[in-house]
Short mmCIF file of C-alpha atoms in Angstrom, two decimals:
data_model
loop_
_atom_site.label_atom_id
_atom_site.label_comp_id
_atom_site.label_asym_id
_atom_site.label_seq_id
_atom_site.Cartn_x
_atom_site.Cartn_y
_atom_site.Cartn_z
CA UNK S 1 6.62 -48.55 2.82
CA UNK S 2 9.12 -47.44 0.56
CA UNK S 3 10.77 -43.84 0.38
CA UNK S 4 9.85 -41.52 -2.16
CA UNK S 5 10.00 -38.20 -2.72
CA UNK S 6 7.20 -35.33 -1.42
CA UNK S 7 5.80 -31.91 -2.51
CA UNK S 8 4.99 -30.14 0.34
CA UNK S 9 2.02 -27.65 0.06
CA UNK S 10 3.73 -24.61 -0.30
CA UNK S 11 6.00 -26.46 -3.65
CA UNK S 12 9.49 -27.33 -2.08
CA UNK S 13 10.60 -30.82 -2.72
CA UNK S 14 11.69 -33.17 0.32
CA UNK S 15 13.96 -36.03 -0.57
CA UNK S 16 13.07 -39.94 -0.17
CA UNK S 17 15.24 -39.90 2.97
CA UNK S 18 12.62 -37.46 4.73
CA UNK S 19 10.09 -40.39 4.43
CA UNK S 20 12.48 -42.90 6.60
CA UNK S 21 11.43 -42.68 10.28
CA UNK S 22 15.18 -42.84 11.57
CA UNK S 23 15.71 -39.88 9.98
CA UNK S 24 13.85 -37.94 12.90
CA UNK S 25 15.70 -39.57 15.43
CA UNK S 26 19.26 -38.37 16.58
CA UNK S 27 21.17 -41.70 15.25
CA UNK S 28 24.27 -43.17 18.13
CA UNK S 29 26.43 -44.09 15.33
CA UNK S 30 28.80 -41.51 14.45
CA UNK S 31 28.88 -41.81 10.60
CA UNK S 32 25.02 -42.71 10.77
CA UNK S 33 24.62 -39.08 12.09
CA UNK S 34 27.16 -37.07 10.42
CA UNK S 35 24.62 -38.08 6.80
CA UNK S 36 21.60 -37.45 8.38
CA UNK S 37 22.43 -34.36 9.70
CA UNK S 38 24.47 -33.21 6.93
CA UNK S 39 20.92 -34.24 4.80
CA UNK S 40 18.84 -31.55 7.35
CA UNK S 41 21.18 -28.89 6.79
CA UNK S 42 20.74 -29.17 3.30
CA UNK S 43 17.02 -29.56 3.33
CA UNK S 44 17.22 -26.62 6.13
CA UNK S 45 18.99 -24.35 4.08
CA UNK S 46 17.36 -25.43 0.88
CA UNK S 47 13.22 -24.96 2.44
CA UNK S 48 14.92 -21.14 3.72
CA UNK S 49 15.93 -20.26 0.75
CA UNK S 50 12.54 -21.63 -0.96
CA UNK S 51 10.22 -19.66 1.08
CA UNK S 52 12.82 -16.99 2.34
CA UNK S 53 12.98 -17.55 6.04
CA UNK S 54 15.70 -16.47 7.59
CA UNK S 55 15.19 -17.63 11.64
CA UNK S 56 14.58 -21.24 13.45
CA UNK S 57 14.20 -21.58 16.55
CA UNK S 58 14.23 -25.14 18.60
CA UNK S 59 10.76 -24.26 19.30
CA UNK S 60 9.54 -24.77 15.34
CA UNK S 61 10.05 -28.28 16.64
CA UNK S 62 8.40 -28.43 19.95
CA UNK S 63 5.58 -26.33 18.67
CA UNK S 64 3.06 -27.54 15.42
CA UNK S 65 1.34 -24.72 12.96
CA UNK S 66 4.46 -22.98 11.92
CA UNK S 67 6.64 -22.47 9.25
CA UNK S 68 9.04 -24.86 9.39
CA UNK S 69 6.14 -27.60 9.89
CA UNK S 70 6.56 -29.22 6.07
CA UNK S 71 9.96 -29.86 7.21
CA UNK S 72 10.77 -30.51 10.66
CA UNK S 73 7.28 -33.35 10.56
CA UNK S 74 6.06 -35.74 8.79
CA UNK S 75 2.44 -36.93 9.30
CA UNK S 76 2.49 -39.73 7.09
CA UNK S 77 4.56 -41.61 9.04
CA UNK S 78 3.83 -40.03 12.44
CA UNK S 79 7.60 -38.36 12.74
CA UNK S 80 9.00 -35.02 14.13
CA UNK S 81 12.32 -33.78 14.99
CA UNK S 82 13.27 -33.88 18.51
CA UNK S 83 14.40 -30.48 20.03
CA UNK S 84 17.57 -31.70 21.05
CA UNK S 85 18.39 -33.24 17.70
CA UNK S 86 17.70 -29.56 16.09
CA UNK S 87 19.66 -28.47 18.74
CA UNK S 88 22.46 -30.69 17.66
CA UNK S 89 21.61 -29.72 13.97
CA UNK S 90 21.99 -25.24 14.70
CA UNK S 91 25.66 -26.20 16.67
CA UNK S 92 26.82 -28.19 12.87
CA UNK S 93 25.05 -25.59 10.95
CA UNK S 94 27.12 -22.34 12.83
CA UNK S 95 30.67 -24.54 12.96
CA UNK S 96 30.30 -24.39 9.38
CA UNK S 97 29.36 -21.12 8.79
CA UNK S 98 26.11 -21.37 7.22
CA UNK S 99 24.22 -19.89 10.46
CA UNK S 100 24.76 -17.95 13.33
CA UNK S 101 23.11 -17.85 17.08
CA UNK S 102 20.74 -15.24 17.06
CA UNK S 103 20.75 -13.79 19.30
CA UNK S 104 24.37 -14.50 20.09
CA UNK S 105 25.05 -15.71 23.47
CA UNK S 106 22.48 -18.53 23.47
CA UNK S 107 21.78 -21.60 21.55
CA UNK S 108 18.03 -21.99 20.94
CA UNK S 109 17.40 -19.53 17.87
CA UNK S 110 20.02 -19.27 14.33
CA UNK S 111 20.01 -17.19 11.58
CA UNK S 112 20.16 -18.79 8.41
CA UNK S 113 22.95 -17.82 5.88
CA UNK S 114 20.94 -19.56 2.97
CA UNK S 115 23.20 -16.93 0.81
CA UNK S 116 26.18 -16.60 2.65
CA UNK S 117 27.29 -12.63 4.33
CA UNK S 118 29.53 -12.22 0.96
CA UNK S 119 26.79 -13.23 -1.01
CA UNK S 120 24.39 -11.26 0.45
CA UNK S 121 26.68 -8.11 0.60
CA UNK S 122 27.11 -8.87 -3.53
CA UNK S 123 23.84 -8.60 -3.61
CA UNK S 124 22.91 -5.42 -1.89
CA UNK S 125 25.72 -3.68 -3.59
CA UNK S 126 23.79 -4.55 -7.01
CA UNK S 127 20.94 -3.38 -5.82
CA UNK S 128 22.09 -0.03 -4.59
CA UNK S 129 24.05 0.31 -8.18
CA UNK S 130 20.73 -0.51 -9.94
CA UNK S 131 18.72 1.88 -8.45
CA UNK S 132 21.19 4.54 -8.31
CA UNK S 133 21.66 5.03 -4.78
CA UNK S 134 25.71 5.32 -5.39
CA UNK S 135 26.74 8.12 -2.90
CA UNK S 136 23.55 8.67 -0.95
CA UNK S 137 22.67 7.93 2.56
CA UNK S 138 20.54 5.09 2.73
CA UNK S 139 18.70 3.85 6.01
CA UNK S 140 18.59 0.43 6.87
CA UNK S 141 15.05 0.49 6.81
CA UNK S 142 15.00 1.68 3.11
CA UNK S 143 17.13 -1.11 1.97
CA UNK S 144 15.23 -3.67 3.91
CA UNK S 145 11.54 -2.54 3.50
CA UNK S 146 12.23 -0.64 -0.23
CA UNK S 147 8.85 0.67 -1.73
CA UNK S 148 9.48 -1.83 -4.37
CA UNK S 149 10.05 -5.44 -3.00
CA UNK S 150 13.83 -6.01 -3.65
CA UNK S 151 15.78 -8.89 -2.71
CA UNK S 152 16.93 -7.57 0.28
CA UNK S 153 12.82 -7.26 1.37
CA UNK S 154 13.08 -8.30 4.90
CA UNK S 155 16.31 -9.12 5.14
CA UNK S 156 17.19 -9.18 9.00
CA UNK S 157 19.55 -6.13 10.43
CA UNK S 158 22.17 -8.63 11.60
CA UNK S 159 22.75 -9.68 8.16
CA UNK S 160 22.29 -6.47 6.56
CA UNK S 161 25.46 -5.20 9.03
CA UNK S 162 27.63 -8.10 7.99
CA UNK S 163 27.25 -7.48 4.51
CA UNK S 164 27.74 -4.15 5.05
CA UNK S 165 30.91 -4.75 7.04
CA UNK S 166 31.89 -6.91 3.95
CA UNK S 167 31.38 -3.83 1.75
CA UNK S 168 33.17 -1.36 4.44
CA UNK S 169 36.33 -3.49 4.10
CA UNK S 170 36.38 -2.94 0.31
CA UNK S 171 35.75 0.64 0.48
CA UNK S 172 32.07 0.32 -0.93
CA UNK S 173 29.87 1.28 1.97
CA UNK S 174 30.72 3.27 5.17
CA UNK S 175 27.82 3.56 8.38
CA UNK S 176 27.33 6.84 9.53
CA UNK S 177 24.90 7.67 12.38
CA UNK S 178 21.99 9.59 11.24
CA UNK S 179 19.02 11.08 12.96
CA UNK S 180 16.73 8.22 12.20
CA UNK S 181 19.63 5.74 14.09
CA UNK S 182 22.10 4.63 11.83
CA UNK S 183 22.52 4.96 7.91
CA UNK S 184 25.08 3.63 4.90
CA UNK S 185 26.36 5.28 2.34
CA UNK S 186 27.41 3.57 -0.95
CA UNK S 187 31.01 3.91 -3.42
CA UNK S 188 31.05 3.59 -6.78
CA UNK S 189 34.26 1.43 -7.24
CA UNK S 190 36.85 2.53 -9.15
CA UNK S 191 38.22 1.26 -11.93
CA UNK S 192 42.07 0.66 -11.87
CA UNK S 193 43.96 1.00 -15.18
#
């Protein structure tokens, strides 16, 4: 059978190598598996970003009829991931920065920094300037579950907080504890002649 490319049903694209059945299996040779798995981070990040996920858990593996299904199998030529190879996968994907336990203190569940905590604090800043929020206490709810989807809709807490932190240390957002729990409020920045 030769490799070729697939359209999963929801649109996203897997490469050729997703049709090789090694490419399931945790490979023994070191360089062997530093391309493969450096090939399921990218098709990891890549499917998040494509249908905005922002969790996997080892489970998605272990466990058929979820979200990550068009990825982590391939019925047409009988393959999963192993568990423990995911596993393997979530401790490359945090040592390079591109996920995080969550929650910390274990090692079965990741978020995914498809857009990195910079990124993502870029983002929300733009948002908050484009809808003029600039000086006004915002609660995290509002900015993650806007009236209008945004593209911070459903972004997870932890991530809104790190962008937020990002923003703090630039003097463009400050949290302040409101009734509701906690709140941020926005800075224009100013312009240095």
């Amino acid at each position: 059978m030769a490799l070729s490319t697939h359209t999963t049903t929801s649109g996203f694209l897997l490469p050729s190598i997703h049709s090789a059945p090694p490419f399931f299996t945790q490979q023994p040779h070191p360089t062997s598996l530093s391309i493969a798995t450096d090939q399921w981070i990218q098709i990891i990040l890549k499917y998040a970003r494509h249908r905005r996920l922002f969790t996997i858990r080892v489970q998605d593996a272990e466990t058929p009829g979820n979200v990550w299904d068009e990825i982590l199998r391939n019925e047409r030529i009988n393959r999963k991931l192993l568990p423990s190879y995911l596993s393997y996968i979530f401790t490359q994907m945090v040592s390079r920065k591109v996920a995080a336990y969550d929650p910390p203190k274990q090692d079965r569940s990741i978020l995914i920094y498809w857009r990195l905590p910079e990124e993502w604090a870029e983002v929300l800043y733009e948002w908050v300037s484009s809808t003029a929020n600039m000086n006004t206490i915002m609660t995290f709810y509002e900015i993650t579950d806007p009236p209008i989807e945004s593209p911070l809709s459903a972004l997870p807490i932890p991530l809104l907080r790190q962008a937020i932190a990002i923003l703090a240390k630039s003097n463009r957002a400050q949290i302040i504890a409101i009734a509701e729990g906690e709140g941020v409020r926005f800075f224009p920045t100013t312009i240095k002649a």
